[in-house]
Coordinates of C-alpha atoms in Angstrom, one line a residue:
X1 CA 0.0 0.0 0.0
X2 CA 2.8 2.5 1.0
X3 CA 4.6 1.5 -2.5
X4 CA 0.9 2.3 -4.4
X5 CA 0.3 5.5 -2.1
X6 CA 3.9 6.9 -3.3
X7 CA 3.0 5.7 -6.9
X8 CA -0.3 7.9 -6.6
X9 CA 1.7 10.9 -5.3
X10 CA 4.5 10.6 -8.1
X11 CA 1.3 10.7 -11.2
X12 CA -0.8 13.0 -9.5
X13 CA 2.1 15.6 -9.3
X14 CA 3.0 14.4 -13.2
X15 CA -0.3 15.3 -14.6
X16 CA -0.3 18.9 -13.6
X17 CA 2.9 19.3 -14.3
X18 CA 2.5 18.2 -18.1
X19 CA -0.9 20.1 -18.7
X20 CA 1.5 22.9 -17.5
X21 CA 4.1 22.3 -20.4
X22 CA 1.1 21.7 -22.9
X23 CA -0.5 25.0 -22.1
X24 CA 3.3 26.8 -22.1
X25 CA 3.7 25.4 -26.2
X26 CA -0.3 26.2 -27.1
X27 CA 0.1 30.0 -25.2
X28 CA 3.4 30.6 -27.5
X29 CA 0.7 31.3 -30.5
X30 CA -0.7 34.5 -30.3
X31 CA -4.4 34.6 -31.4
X32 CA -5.3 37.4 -33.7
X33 CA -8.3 38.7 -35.2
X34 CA -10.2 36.0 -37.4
X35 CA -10.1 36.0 -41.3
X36 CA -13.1 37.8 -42.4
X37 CA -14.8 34.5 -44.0
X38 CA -13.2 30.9 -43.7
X39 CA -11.3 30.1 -46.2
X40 CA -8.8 27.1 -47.6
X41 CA -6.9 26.8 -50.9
X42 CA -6.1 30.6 -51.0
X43 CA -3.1 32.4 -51.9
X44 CA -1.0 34.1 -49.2
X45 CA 2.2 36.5 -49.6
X46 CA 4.3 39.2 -47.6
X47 CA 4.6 42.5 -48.2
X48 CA 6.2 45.4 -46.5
X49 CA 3.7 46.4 -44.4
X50 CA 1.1 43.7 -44.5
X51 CA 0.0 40.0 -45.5
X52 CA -2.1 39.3 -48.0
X53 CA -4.7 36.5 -48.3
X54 CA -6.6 36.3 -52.0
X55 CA -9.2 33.5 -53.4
X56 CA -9.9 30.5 -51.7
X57 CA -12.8 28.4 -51.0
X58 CA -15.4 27.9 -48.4
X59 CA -19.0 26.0 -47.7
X60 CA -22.2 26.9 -47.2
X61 CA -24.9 24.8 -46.7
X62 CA -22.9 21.8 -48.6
X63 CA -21.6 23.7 -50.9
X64 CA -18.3 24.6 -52.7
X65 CA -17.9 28.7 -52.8
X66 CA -15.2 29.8 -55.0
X67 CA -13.8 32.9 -53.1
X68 CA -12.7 36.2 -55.4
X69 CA -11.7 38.1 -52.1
X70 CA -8.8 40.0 -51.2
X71 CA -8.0 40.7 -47.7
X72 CA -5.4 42.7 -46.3
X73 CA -4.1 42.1 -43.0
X74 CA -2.0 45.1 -41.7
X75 CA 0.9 44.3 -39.5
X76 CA 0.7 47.3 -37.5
X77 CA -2.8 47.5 -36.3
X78 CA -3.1 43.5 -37.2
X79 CA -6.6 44.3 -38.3
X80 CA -8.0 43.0 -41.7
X81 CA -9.3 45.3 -44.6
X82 CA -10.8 44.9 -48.1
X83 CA -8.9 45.8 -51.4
X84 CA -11.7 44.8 -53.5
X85 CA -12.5 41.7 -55.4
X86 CA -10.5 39.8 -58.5
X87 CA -12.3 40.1 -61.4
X88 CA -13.2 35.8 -61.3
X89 CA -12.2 33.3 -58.2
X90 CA -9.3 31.8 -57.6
X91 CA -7.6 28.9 -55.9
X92 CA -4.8 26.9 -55.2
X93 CA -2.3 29.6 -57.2
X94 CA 1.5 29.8 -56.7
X95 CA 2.5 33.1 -55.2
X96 CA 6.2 35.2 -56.4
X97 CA 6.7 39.0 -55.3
X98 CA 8.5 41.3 -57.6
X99 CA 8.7 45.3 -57.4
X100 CA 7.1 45.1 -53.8
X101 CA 4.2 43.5 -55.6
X102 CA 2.6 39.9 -55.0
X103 CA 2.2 38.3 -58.4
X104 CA -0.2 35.1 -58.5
X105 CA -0.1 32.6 -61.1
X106 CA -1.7 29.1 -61.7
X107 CA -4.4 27.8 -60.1
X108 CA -8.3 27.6 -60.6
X109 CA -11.1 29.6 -60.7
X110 CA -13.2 26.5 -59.6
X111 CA -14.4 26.1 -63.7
X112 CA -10.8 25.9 -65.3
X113 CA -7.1 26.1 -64.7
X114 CA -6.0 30.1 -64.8
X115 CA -4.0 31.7 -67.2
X116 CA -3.9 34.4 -66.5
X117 CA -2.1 36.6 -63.3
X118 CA -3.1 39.0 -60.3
X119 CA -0.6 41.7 -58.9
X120 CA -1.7 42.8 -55.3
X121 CA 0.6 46.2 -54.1
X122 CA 0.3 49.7 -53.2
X123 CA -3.3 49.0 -51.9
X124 CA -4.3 47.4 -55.5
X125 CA -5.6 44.6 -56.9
X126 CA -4.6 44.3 -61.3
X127 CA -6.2 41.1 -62.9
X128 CA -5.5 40.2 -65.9
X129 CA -6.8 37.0 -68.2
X130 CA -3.7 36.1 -69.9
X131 CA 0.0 36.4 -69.6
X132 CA 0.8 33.7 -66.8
X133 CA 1.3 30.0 -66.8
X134 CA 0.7 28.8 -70.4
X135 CA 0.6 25.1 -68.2
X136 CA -2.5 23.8 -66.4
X137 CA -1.1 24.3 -63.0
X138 CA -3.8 23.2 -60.1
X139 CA -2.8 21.8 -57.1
X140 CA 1.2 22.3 -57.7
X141 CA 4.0 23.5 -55.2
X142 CA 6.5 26.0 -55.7
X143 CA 8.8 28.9 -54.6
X144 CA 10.4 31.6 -55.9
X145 CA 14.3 32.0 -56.3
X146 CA 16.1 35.3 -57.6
X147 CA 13.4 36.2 -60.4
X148 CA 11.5 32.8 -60.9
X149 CA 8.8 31.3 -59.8
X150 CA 9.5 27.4 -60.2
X151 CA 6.4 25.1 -60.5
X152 CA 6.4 21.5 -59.8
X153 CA 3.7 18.7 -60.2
X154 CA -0.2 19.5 -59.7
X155 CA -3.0 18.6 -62.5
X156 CA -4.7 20.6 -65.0
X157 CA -7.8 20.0 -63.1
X158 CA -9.3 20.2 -59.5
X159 CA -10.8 16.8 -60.1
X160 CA -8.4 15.2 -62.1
X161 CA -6.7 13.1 -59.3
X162 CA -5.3 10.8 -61.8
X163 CA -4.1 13.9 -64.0
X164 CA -0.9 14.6 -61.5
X165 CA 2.4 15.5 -63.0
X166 CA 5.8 15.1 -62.4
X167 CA 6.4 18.3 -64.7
X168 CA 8.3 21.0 -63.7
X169 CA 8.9 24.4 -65.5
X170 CA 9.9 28.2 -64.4
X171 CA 8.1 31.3 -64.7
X172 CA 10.3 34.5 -64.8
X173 CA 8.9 37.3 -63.1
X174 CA 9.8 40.0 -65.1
X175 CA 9.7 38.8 -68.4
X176 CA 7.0 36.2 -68.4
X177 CA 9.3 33.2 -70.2
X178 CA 8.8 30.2 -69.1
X179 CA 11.5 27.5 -69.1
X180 CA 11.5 23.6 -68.5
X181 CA 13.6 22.1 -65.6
X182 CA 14.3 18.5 -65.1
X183 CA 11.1 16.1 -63.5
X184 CA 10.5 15.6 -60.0
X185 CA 12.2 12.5 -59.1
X186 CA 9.3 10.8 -57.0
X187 CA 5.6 10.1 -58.1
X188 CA 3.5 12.2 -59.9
X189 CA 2.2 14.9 -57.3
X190 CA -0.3 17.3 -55.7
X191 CA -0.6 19.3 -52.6
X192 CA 2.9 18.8 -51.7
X193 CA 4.4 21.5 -49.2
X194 CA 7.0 23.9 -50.6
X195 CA 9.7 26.3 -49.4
X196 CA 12.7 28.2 -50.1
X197 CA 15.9 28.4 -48.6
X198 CA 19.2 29.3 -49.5
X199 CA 19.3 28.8 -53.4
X200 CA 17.0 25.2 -53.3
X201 CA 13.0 24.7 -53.5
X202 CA 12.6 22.1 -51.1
X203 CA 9.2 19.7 -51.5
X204 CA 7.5 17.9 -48.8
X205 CA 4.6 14.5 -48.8
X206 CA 1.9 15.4 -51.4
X207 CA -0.9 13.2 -52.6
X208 CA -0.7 10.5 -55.9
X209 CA -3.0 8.6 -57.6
X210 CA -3.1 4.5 -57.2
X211 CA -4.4 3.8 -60.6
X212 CA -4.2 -0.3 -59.3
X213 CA -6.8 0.6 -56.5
X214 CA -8.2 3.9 -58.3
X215 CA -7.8 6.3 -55.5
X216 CA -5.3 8.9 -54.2
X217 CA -2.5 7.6 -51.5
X218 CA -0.7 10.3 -49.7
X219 CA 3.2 10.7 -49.9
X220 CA 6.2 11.2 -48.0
X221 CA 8.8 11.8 -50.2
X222 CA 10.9 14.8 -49.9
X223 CA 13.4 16.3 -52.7
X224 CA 15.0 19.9 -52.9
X225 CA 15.9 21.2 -56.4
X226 CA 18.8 23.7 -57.3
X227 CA 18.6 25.9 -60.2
X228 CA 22.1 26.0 -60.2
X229 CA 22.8 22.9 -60.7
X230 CA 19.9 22.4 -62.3
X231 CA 18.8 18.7 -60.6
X232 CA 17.3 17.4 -57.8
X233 CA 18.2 15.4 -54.7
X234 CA 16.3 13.2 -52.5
X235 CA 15.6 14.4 -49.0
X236 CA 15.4 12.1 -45.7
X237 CA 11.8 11.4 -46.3
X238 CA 8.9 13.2 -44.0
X239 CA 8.4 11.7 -40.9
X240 CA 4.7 10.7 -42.1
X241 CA 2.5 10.9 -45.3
X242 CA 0.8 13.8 -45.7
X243 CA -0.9 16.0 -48.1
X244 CA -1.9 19.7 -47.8
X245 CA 1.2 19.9 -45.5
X246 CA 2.7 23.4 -45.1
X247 CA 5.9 24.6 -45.0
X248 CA 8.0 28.1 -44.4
X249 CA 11.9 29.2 -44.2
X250 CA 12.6 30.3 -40.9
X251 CA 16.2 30.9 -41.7
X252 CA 19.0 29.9 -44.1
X253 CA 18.9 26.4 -42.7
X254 CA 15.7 25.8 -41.0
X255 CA 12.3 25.1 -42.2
X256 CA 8.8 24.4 -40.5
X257 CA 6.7 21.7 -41.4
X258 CA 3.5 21.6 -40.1
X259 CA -0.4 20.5 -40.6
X260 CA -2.0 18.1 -43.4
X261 CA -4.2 15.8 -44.1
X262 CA -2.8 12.8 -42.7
X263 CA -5.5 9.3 -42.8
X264 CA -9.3 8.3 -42.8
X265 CA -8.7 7.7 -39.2
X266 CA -6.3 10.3 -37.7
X267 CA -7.7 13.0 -40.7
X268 CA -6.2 16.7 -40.0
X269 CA -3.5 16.8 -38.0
X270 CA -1.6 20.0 -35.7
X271 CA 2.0 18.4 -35.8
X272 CA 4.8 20.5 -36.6
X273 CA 8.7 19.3 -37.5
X274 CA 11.5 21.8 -37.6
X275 CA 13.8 20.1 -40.8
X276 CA 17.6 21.3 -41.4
X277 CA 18.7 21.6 -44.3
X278 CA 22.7 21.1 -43.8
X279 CA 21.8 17.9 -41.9
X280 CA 18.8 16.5 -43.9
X281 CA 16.9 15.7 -40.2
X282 CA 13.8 17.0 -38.8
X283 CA 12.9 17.3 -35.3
X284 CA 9.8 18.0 -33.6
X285 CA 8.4 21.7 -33.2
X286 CA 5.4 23.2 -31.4
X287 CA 2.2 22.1 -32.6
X288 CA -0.2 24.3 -34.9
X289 CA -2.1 25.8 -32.9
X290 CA -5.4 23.6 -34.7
X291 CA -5.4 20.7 -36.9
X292 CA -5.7 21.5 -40.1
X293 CA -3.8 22.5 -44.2
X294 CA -3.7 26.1 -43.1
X295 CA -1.4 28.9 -44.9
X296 CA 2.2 29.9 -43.1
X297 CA 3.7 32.6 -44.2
X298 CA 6.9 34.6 -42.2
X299 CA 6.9 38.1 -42.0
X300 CA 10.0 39.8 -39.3
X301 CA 10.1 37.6 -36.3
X302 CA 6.4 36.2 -36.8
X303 CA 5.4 33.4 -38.0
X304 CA 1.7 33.9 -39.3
X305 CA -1.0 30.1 -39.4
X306 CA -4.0 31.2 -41.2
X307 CA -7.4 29.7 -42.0
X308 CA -7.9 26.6 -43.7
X309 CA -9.4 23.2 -44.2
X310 CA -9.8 21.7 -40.8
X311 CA -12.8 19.1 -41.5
X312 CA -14.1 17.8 -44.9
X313 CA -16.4 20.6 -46.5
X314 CA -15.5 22.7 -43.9
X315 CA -12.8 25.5 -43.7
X316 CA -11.2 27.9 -41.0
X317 CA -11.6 31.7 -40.1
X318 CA -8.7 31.0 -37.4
X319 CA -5.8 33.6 -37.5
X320 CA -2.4 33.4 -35.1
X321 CA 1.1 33.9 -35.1
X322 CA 4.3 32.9 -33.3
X323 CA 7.7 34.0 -32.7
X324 CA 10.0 32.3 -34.9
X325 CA 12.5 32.4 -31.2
X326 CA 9.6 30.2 -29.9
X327 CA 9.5 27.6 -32.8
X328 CA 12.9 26.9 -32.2
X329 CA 12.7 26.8 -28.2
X330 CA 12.8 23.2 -27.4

């Protein structure tokens, strides 16, 4: 009895002690004022004095909304605004920034792949139908180094699971060329997680289709690619497969890795991975502060989670941000 007693002691002072830690990571994210409509599959970029947050998609009532919005989240007053709506919706697009300006390319408007190309700055929104990616590009991941935009995998349609590429091609900024870069290594792809460090896109999980079993099998492959040299390399694969994953430089070396779509049975998930790139190895890293494939995005010493799809036909109005100091705090 005396051994039991002293086991009771030791578990009931354990308990509080690691609700304590939990509540120490979960208070690290600062909540901030909610999106002004929920909102998954948007576009999301940094500028000077703001962040920006354009299409998406929602439900309502069981249905599919195809968002045109652009919202404006200042990082001064850290309140959202309106700049006015694109001229059609759009989802799922690759973001570059070039002159202080966000440029948008690829995607969906929810009827058909986009052309065309959206530049968000100075308080504006400029839409334009043509001059973009000549390539279907729905559901592909990206980054921009020096003046292009690299694209990598996706489909030419929302719906076309079975249509995912291992293509991959570069959009220059200024000009508008486009060039063709060797194929991803791994399986034909969507909804991988991308990021940029150093001079390398680095690519995360994603989603492929099983033609055998005709359904979609999530990934966890992981590959960087060097427009320098020109070629890929494989990555210590992600520590799960996962689509809608996100991922965003915190440094020259470090990158977080957080959120997806994990399993029929687990579904969305918070966990977070901090991966380093000089020795290929991730670690863990505080939690998102929900489960769910939201948007990251860093702007200063902030790292900003926004909205999201956190439950099938159902998205996220959620808005936070952390210190990148406390992502890297063990």
């Amino acid at each position: 009895m005396p051994h039991q007693t002293r086991k009771n002691k030791i578990a009931g002072l354990t308990m509080p002690l690691l609700a304590v830690c939990l509540n120490a990571v979960e208070q690290r994210w600062q909540e901030l004022p909610a999106l002004p409509e929920p909102n998954g599959g948007f576009a999301c970029g940094v500028l000077p004095d703001a962040i920006i947050v354009a299409g998406g998609t929602n439900w309502t009532d069981g249905k599919k909304q195809w968002l045109k919005s652009v919202r404006k989240l200042d990082l001064e007053s850290l309140r959202w605004s309106d700049l006015g709506p694109l001229d059609q919706p759009l989802s799922y697009a690759l973001v570059g920034v070039s002159r202080a300006e966000l440029l948008l390319v690829g995607g969906t408007s929810g009827a058909a792949a986009f052309h065309g190309k959206v530049s968000i700055g100075g308080g504006r929104v400029a839409y334009a139908f043509a001059g973009g990616f000549t390539i279907p590009s729905v559901l592909a991941a990206g980054g921009q180094i020096a003046d292009e935009l690299l694209c990598v995998g996706g489909t030419d349609d929302l719906v076309n699971a079975a249509g995912y590429r291992r293509d991959a091609f570069s959009w220059n900024l200024k000009t508008g060329t486009q060039r063709t870069l060797p194929p991803y290594p791994g399986p034909a792809f969507g909804l991988a997680a991308a990021a940029v460090t150093g001079t390398e896109l680095f690519l995360f999980g994603g989603v492929t289709w099983d033609a055998t079993n005709q359904t979609v099998v999530n990934l966890s492959e992981a590959y960087a690619f060097s427009p320098l040299r020109n070629s890929w390399r494989r990555l210590e694969s992600f520590p799960f497969s996962v689509r809608g994953v996100s991922a965003v430089a915190l440094d020259d070396r470090l990158l977080y890795i957080a959120g997806g779509y994990k399993n029929k049975e687990e579904e969305f998930t918070d966990q977070a991975f901090i991966y380093d790139v000089e020795n290929d190895q991730y670690r863990t890293a505080p939690a998102l502060p929900y489960r769910a494939m939201v948007g990251l995005v860093r702007s200063g010493e902030y790292v900003y989670c926004l909205g999201g799809e956190d439950k099938q036909k159902h998205r996220s109005a959620a808005a936070y941000r952390i210190k990148v100091a406390d992502l890297l705090r063990p």
